[in-house]
mmCIF file of C-alpha atoms in Angstrom:
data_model
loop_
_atom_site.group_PDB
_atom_site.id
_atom_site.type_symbol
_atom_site.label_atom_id
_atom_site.label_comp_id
_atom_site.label_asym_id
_atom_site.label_seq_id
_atom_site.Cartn_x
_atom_site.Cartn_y
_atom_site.Cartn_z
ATOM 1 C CA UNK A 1 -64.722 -124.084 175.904
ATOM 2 C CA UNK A 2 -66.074 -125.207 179.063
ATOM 3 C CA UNK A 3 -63.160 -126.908 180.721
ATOM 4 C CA UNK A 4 -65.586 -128.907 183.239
ATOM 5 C CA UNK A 5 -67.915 -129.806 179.957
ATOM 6 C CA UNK A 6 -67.803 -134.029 179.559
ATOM 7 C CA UNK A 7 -66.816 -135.249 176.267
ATOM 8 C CA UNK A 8 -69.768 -135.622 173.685
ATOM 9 C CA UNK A 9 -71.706 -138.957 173.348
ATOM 10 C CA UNK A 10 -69.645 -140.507 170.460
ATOM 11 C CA UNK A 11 -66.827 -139.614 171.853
ATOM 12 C CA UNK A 12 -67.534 -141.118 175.027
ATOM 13 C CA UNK A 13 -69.040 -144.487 173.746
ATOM 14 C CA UNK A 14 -65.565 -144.401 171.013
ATOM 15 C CA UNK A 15 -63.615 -143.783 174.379
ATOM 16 C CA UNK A 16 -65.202 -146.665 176.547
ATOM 17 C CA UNK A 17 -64.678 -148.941 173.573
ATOM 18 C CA UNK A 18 -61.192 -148.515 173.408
ATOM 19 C CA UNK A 19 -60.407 -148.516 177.382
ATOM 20 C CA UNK A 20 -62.541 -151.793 177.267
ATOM 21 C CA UNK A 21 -60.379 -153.083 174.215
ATOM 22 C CA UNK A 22 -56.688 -151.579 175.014
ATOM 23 C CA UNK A 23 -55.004 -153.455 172.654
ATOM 24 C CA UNK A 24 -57.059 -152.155 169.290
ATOM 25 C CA UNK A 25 -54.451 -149.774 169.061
ATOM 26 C CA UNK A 26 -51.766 -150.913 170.868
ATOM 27 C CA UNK A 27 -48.410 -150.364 168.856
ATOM 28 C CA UNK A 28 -46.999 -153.585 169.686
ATOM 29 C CA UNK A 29 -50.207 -155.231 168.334
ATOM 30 C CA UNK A 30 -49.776 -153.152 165.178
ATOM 31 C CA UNK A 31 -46.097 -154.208 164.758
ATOM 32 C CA UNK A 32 -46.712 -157.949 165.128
ATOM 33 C CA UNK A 33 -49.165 -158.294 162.375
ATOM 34 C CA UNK A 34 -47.174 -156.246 159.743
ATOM 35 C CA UNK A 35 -44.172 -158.064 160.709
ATOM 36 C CA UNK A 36 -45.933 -161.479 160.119
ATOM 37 C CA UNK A 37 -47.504 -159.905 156.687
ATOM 38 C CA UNK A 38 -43.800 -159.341 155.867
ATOM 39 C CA UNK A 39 -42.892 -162.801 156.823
ATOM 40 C CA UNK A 40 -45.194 -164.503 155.417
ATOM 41 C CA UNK A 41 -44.684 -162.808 152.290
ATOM 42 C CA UNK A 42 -41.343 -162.566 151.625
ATOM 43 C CA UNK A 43 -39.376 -165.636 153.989
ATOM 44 C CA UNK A 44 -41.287 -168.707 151.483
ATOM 45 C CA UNK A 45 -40.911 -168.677 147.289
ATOM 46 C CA UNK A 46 -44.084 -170.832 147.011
ATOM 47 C CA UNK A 47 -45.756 -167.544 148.459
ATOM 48 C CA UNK A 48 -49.083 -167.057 146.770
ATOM 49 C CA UNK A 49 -48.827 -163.079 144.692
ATOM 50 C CA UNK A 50 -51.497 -162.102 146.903
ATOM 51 C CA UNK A 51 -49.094 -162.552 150.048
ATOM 52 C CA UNK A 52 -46.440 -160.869 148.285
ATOM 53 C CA UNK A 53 -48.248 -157.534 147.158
ATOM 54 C CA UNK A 54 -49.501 -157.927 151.064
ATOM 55 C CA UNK A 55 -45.890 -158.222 152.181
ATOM 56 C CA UNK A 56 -43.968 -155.445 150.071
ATOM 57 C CA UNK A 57 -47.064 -152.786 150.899
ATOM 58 C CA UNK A 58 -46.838 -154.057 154.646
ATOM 59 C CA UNK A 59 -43.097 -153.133 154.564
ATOM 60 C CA UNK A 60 -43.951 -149.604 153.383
ATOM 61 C CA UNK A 61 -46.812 -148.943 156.317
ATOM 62 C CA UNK A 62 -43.978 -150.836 158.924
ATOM 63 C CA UNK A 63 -41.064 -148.306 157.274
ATOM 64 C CA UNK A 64 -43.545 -145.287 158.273
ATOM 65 C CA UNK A 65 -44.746 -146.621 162.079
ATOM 66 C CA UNK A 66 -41.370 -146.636 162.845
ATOM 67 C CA UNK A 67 -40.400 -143.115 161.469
ATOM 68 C CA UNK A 68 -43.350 -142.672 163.591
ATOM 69 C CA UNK A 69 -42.602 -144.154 166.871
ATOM 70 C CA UNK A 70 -38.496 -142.609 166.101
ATOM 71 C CA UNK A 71 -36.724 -145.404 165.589
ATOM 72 C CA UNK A 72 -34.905 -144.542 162.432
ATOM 73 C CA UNK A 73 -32.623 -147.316 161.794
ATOM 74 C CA UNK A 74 -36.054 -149.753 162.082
ATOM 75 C CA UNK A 75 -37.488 -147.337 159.548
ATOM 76 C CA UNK A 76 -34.909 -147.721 157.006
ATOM 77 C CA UNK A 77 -33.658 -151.367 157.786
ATOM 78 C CA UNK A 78 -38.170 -152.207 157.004
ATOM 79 C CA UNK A 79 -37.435 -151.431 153.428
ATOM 80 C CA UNK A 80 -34.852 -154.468 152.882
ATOM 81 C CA UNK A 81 -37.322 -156.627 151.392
ATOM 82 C CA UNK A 82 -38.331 -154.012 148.152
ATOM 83 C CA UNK A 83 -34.599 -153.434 147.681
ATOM 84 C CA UNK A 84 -33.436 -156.479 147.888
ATOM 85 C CA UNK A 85 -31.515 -157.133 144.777
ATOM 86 C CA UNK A 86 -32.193 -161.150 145.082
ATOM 87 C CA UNK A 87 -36.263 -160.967 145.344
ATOM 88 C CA UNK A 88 -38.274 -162.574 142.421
ATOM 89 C CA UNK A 89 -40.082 -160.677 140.330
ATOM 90 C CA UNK A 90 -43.670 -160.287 140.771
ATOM 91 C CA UNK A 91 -46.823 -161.002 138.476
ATOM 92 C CA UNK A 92 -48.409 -157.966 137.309
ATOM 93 C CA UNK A 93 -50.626 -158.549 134.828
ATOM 94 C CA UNK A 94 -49.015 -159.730 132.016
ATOM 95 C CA UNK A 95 -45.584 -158.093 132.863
ATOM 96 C CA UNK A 96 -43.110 -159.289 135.873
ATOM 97 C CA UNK A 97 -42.057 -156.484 137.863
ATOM 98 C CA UNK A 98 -39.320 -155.945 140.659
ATOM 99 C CA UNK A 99 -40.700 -155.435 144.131
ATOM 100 C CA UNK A 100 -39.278 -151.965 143.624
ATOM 101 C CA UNK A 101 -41.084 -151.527 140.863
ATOM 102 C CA UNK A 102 -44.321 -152.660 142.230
ATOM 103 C CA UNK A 103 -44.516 -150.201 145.294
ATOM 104 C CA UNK A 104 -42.575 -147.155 142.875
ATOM 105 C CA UNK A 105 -45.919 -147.982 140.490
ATOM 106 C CA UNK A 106 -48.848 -146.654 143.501
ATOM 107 C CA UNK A 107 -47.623 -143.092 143.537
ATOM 108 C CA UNK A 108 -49.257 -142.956 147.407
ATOM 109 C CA UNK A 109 -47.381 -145.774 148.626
ATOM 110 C CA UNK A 110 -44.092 -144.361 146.717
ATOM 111 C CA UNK A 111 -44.782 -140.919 148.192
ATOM 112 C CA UNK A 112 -44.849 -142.318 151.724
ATOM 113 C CA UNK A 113 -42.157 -144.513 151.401
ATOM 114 C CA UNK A 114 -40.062 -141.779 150.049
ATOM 115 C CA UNK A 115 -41.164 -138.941 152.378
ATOM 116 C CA UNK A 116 -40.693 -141.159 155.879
ATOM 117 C CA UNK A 117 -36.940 -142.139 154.255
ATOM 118 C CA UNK A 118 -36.186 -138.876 154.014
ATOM 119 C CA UNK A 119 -36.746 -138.097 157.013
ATOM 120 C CA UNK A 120 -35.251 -140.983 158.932
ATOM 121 C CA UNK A 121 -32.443 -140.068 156.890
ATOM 122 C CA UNK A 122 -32.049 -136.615 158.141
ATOM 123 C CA UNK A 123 -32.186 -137.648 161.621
ATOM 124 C CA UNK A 124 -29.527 -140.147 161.051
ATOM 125 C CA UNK A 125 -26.963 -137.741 159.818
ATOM 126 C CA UNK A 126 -27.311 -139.295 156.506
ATOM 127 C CA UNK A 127 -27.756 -135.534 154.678
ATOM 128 C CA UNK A 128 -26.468 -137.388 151.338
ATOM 129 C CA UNK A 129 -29.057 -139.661 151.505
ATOM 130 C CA UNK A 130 -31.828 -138.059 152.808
ATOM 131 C CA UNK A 131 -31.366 -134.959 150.218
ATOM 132 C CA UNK A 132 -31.094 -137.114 147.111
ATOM 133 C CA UNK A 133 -34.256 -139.206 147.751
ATOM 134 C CA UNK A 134 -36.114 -135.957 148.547
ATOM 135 C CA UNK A 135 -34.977 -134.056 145.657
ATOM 136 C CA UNK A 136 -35.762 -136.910 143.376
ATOM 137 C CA UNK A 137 -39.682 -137.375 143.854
ATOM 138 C CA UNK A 138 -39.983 -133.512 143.946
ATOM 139 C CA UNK A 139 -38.364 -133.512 140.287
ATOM 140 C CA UNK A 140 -41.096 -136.079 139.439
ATOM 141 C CA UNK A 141 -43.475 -134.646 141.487
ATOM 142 C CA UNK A 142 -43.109 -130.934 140.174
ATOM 143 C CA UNK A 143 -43.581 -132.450 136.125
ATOM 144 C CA UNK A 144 -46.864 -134.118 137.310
ATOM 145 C CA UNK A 145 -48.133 -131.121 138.543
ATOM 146 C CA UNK A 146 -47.362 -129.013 135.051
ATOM 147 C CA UNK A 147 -48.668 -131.401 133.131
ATOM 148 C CA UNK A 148 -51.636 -132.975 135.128
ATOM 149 C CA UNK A 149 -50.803 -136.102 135.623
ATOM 150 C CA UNK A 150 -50.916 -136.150 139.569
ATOM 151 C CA UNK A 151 -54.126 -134.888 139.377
ATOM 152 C CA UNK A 152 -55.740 -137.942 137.984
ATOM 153 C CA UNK A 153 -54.335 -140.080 140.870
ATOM 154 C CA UNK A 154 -56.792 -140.268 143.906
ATOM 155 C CA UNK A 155 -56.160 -138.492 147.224
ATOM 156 C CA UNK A 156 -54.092 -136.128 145.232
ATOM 157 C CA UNK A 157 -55.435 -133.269 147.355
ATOM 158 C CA UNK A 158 -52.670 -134.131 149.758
ATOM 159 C CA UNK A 159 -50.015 -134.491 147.462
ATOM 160 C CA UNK A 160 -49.331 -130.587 147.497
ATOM 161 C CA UNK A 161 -48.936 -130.744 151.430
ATOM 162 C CA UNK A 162 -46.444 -133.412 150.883
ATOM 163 C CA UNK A 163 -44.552 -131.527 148.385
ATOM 164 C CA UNK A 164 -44.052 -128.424 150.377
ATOM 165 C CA UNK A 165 -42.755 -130.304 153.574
ATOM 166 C CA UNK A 166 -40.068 -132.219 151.705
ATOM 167 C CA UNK A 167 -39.011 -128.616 150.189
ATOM 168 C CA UNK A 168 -38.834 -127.535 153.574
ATOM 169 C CA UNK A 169 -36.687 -130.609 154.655
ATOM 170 C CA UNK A 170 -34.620 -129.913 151.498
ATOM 171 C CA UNK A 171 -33.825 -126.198 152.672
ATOM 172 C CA UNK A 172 -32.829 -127.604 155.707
ATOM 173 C CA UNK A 173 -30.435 -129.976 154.019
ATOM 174 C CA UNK A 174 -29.367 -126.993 151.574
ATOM 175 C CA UNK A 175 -27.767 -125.790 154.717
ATOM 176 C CA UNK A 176 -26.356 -128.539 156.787
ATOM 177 C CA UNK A 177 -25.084 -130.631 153.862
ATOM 178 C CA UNK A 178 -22.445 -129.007 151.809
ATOM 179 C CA UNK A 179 -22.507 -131.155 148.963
ATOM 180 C CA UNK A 180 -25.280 -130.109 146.339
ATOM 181 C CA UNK A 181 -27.263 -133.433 145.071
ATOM 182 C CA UNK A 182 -30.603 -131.242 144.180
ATOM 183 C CA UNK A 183 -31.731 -130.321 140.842
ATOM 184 C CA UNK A 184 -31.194 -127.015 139.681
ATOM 185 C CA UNK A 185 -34.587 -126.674 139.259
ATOM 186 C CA UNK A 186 -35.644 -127.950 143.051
ATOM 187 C CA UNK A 187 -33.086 -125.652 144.586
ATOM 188 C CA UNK A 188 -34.130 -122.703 142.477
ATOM 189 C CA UNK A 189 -38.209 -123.515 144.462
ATOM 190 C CA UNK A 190 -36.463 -124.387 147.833
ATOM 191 C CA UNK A 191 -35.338 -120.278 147.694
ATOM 192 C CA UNK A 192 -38.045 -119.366 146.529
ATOM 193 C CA UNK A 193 -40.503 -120.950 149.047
ATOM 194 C CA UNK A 194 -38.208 -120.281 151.949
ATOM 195 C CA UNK A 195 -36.032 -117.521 151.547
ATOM 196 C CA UNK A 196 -37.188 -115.623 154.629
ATOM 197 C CA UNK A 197 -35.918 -118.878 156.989
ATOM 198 C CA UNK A 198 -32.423 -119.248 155.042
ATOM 199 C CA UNK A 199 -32.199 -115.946 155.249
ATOM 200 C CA UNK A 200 -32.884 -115.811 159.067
ATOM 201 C CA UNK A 201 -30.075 -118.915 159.032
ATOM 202 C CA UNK A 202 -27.421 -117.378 157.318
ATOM 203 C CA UNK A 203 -27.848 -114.145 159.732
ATOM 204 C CA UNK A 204 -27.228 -116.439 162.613
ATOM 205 C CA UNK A 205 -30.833 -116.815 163.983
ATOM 206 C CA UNK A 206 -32.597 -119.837 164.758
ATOM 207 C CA UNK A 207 -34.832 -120.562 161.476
ATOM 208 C CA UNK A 208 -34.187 -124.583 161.472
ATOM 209 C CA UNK A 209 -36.857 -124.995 164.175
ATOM 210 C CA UNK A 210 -39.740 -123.045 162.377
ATOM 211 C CA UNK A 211 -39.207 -125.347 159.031
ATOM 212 C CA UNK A 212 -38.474 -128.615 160.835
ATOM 213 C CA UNK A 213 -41.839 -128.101 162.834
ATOM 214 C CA UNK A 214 -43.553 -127.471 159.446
ATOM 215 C CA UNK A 215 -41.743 -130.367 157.307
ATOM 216 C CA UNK A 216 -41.881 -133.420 160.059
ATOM 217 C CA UNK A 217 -44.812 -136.139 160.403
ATOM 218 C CA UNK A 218 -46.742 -135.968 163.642
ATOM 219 C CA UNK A 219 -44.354 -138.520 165.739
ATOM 220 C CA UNK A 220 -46.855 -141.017 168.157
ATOM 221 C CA UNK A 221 -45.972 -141.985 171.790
ATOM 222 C CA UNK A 222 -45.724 -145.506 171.306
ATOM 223 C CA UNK A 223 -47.429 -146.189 174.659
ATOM 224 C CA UNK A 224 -51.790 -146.705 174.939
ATOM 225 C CA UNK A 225 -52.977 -143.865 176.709
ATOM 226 C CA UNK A 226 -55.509 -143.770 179.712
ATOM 227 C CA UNK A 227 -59.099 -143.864 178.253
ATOM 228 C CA UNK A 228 -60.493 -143.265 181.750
ATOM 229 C CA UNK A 229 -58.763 -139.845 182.351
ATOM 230 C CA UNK A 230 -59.660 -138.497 179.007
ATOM 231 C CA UNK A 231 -63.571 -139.110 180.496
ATOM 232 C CA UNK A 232 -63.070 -137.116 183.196
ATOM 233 C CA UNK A 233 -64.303 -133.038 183.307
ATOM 234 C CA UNK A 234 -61.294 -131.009 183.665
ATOM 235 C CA UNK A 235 -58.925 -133.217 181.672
ATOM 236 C CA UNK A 236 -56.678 -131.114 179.964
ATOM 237 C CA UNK A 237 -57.586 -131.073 176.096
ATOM 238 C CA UNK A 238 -52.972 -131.842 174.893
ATOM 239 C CA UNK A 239 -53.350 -133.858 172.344
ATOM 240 C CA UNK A 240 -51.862 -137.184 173.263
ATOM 241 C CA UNK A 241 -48.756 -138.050 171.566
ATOM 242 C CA UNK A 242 -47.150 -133.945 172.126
ATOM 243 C CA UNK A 243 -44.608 -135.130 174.239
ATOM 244 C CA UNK A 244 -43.145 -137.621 171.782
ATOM 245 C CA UNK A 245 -43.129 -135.111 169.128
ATOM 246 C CA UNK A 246 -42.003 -132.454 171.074
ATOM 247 C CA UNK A 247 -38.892 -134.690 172.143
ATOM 248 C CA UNK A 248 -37.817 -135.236 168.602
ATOM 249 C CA UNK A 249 -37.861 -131.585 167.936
ATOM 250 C CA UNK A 250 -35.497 -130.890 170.649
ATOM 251 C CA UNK A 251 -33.569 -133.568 169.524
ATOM 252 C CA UNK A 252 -33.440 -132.140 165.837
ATOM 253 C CA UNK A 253 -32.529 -129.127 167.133
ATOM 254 C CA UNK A 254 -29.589 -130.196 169.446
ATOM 255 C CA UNK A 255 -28.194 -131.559 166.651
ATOM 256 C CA UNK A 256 -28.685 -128.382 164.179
ATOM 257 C CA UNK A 257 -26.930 -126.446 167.421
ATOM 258 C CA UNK A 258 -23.931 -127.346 166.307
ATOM 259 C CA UNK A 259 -24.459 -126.565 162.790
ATOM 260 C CA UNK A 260 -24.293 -122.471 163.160
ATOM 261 C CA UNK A 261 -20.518 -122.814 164.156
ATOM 262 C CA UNK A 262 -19.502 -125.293 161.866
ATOM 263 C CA UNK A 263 -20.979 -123.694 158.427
ATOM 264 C CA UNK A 264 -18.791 -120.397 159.754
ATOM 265 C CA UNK A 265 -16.175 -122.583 159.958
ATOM 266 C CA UNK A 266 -16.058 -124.013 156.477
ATOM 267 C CA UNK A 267 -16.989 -120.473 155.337
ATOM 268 C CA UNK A 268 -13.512 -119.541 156.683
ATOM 269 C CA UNK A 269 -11.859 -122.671 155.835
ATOM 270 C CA UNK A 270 -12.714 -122.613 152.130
ATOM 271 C CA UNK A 271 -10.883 -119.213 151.710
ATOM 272 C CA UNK A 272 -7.602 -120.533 152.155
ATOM 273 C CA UNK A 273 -5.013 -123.414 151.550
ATOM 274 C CA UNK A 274 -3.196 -123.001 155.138
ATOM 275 C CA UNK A 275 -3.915 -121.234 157.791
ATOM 276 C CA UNK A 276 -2.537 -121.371 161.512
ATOM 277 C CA UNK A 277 -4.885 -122.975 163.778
ATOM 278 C CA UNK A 278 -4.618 -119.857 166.507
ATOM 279 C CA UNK A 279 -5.621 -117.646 163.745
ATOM 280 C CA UNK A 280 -9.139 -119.390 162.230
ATOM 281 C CA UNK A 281 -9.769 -119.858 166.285
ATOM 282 C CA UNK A 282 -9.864 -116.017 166.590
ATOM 283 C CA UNK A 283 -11.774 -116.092 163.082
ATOM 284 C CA UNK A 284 -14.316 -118.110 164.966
ATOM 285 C CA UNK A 285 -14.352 -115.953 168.268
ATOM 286 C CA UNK A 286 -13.143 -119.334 170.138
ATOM 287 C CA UNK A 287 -10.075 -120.219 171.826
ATOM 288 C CA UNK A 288 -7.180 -122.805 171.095
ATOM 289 C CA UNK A 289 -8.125 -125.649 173.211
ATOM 290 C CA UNK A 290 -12.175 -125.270 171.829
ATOM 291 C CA UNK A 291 -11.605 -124.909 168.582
ATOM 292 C CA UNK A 292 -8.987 -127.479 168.148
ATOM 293 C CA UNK A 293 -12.368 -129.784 169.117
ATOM 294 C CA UNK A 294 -14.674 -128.127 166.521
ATOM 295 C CA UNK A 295 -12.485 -129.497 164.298
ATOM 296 C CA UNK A 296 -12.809 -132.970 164.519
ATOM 297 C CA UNK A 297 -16.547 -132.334 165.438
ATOM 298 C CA UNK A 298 -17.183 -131.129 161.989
ATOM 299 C CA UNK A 299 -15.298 -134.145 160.127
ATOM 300 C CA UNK A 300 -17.483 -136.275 162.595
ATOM 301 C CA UNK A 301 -20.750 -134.473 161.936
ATOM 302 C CA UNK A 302 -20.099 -135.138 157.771
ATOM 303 C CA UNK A 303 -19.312 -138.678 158.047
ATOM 304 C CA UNK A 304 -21.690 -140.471 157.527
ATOM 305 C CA UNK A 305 -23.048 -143.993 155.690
ATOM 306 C CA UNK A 306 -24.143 -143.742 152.072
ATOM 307 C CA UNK A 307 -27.068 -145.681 150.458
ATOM 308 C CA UNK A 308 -25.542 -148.274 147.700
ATOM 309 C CA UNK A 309 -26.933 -148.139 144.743
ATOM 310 C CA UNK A 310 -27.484 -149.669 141.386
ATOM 311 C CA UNK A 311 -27.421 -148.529 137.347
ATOM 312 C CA UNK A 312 -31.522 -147.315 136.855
ATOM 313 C CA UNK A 313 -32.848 -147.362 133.688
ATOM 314 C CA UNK A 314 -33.105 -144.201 131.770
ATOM 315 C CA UNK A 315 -36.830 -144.159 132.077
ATOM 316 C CA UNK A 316 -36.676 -144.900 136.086
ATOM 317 C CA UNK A 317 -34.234 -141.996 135.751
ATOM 318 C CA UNK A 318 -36.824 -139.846 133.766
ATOM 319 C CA UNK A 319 -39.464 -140.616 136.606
ATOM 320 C CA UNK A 320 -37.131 -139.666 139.506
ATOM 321 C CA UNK A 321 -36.929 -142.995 140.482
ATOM 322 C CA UNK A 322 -33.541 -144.144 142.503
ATOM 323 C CA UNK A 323 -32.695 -147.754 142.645
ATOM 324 C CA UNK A 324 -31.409 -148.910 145.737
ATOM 325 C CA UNK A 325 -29.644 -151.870 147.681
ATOM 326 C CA UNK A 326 -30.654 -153.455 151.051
ATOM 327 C CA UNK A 327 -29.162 -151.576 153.690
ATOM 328 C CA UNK A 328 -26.188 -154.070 155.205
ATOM 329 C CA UNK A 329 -24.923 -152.530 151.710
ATOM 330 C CA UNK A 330 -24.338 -148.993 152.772
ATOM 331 C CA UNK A 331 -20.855 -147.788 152.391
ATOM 332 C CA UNK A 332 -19.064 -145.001 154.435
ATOM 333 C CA UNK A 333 -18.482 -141.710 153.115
ATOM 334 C CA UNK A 334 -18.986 -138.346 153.814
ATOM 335 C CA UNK A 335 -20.668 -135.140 153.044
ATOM 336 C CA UNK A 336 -18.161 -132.539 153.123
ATOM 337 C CA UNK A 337 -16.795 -130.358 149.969
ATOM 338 C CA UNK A 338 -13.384 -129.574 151.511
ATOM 339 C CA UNK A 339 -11.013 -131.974 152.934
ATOM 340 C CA UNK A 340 -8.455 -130.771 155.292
ATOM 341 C CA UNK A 341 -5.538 -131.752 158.092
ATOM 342 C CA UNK A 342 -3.681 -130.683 160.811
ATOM 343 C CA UNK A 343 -0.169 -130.690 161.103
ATOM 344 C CA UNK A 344 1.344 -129.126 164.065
ATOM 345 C CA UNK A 345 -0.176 -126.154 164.472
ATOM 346 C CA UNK A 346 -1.473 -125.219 160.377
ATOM 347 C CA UNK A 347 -4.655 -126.373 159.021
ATOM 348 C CA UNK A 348 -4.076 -127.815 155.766
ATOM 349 C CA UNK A 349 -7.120 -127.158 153.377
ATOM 350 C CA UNK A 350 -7.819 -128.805 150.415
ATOM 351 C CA UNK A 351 -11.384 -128.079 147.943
ATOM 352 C CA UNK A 352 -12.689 -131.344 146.776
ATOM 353 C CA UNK A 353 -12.594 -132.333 142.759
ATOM 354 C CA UNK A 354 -15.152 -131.129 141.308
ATOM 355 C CA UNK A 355 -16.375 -133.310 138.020
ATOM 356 C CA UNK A 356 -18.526 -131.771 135.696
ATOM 357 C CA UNK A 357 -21.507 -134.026 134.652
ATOM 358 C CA UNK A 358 -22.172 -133.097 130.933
ATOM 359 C CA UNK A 359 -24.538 -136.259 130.774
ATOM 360 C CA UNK A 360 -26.670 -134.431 133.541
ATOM 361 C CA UNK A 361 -27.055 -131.356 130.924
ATOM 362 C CA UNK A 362 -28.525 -133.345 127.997
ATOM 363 C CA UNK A 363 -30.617 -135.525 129.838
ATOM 364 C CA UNK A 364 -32.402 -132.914 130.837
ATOM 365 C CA UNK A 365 -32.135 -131.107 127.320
ATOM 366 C CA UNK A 366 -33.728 -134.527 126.148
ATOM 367 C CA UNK A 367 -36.459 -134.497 128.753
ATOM 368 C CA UNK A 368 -37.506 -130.963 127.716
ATOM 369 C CA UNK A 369 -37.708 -131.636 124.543
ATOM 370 C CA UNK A 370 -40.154 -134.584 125.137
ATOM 371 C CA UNK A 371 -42.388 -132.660 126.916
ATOM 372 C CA UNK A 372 -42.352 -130.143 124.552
ATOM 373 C CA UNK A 373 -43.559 -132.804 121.773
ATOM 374 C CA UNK A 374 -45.610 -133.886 123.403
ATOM 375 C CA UNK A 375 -47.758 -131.203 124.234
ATOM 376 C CA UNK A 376 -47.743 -130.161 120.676
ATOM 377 C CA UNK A 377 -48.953 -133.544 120.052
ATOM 378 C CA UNK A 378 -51.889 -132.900 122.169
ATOM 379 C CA UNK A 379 -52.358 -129.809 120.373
ATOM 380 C CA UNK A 380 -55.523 -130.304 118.516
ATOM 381 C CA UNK A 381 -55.339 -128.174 115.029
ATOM 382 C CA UNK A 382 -58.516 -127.585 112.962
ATOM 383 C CA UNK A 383 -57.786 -127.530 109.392
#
């Protein structure tokens, strides 16, 4: 292209507009008016149902702006008002539904909500969290799309995109988050689709980059940009908004930096009971002093806050639907499958108890076995 070639018509007259009216898209004009629908929905009881389906919808589009914009904690801390165990039920027809209930019942709305969690999850260090959300809706997600069902919904063109970057964010988590809270049958696709980047991983290389690039939303620079430049011949054609999302991509990957050393670590770790601290130093090509730091770094790096949450039924269950709490409910915990100590100069090691979930086997026996009669109930038989 012609770099001294002016901007077509209607995209000059669209770019006059907005430099005449700066704040149509100004975030903080955005923010304001899906905080007040939130308000206004949600702060009064004598608010009309109208209000409320405004206000718990509002919450979802506010939870995404600020995945968005990067602020995380905003992101999660927008969804307080569907999880909030003390909210009235909500007129749906002629049943009363949770406002949980209500957003989990417009898949589109439940697929954002879930998909900008996850990620404002991963980039809180919340691996626990962020993996067991993910995994969930891609259960669900992957028996629509046998049976159909997804197909029926509208705009579910994008719903395979979707899928495929949260299986990319869960073969990140695969490798940063010891603890396995994926189904069998999601971590069986998460190898499958990405095998060549896990493999790159395990070698050593750099292969979190590639998949984060692919898996994260297109992050916004929360700032309104200069109309009059972009009129100009010879303005550089970088889409506005790169440097925000490049500068959460470095910030991913400063964290994952860290990661390469301490999954070696464990490796070594999990192989023994005691070992002298000089010893899984040389294991780990570092010296005393370094490695005695690595050490708490990694029990740092796995600590992390847990969502609460609450009994589902066995149908929510059956839909990949996780109940939650408000967020002032999270709990400490942490994310690693080994505990261990030092004391003097031997690292103590310890594997954490494993339980074995029987009721996790039958459940999905049961499932199969509905979906199995019923597709031989759709089975039309001419006699």
């Amino acid at each position: 292209d012609d770099p001294d070639k002016s901007p077509a018509g209607h995209t000059q007259d669209a770019m006059e507009a907005l430099g005449q009216n700066r704040d149509a898209w100004a975030v903080e004009t955005v923010l304001y008016y899906l905080h007040r629908l939130v308000a206004v929905g949600t702060r009064s009881k004598s608010a009309s149902a109208t209000y409320r389906f405004l206000a718990y919808f509002s919450s979802v589009t506010l939870s995404r702006l600020e995945c968005l914009l990067g602020d995380y904690r905003a992101s999660i801390a927008a969804l307080d008002v569907i999880y909030d165990p003390e909210a009235e039920l909500v007129a749906v027809g002629e049943d009363m539904k949770s406002p949980e209930e209500l957003v989990n019942g417009v898949f589109p709305a439940r697929l954002s909500l879930t998909y900008h969690a996850g990620v404002s999850y991963l980039m809180l260090r919340r691996y626990k969290d962020s993996a067991s959300i993910l995994g969930g809706i891609c259960l669900f997600m992957q028996r629509g799309f046998k049976t159909g069902q997804l197909r029926k919904i509208p705009g579910s063109e994008q719903f395979n995109k979707l899928f495929d970057r949260m299986i990319a964010l869960l073969a990140i988590l695969s490798h940063i988050c010891p603890i396995s809270v994926v189904d069998d049958i999601i971590a069986s696709i998460v190898r499958d689709k990405h095998a060549n980047n896990l493999s790159k991983i395990e070698a050593g290389e750099e292969g979190y980059e590639d998949l984060f690039i692919f898996a994260c939303p297109k992050f916004v620079n929360p700032a309104v940009p200069d109309y009059s430049q972009a009129l100009k011949p010879g303005c550089p054609a970088v889409p506005y908004g790169q440097d925000a999302y490049k500068l959460q991509v470095q910030h991913f990957m400063n964290e994952m930096s860290a990661h390469t050393s301490l999954r070696k670590m464990r490796s070594y770790m999990s192989l023994y009971t005691s070992i002298e601290v000089k010893q899984l130093a040389s294991f780990n090509d570092m010296n005393v002093e370094e490695f005695q730091s690595w050490l708490t770094c990694f029990k740092h790096k796995m600590r992390q806050l847990e969502r609460g949450t609450v009994v589902a039924s066995t149908d929510s269950a059956s839909k990949g639907v996780v109940k939650g709490t408000k967020s002032n409910q999270d709990k400490a915990g942490t994310a690693m499958d080994i505990h261990y100590n030092v004391t003097g100069n031997v690292v103590h090691v310890d594997e954490a108890e494993k339980t074995r979930q029987f009721e996790t086997f039958f459940m999905k026996q049961i499932q199969n076995n509905d979906d199995i009669l019923r597709q031989l109930e759709n089975i039309k038989i001419e006699h």
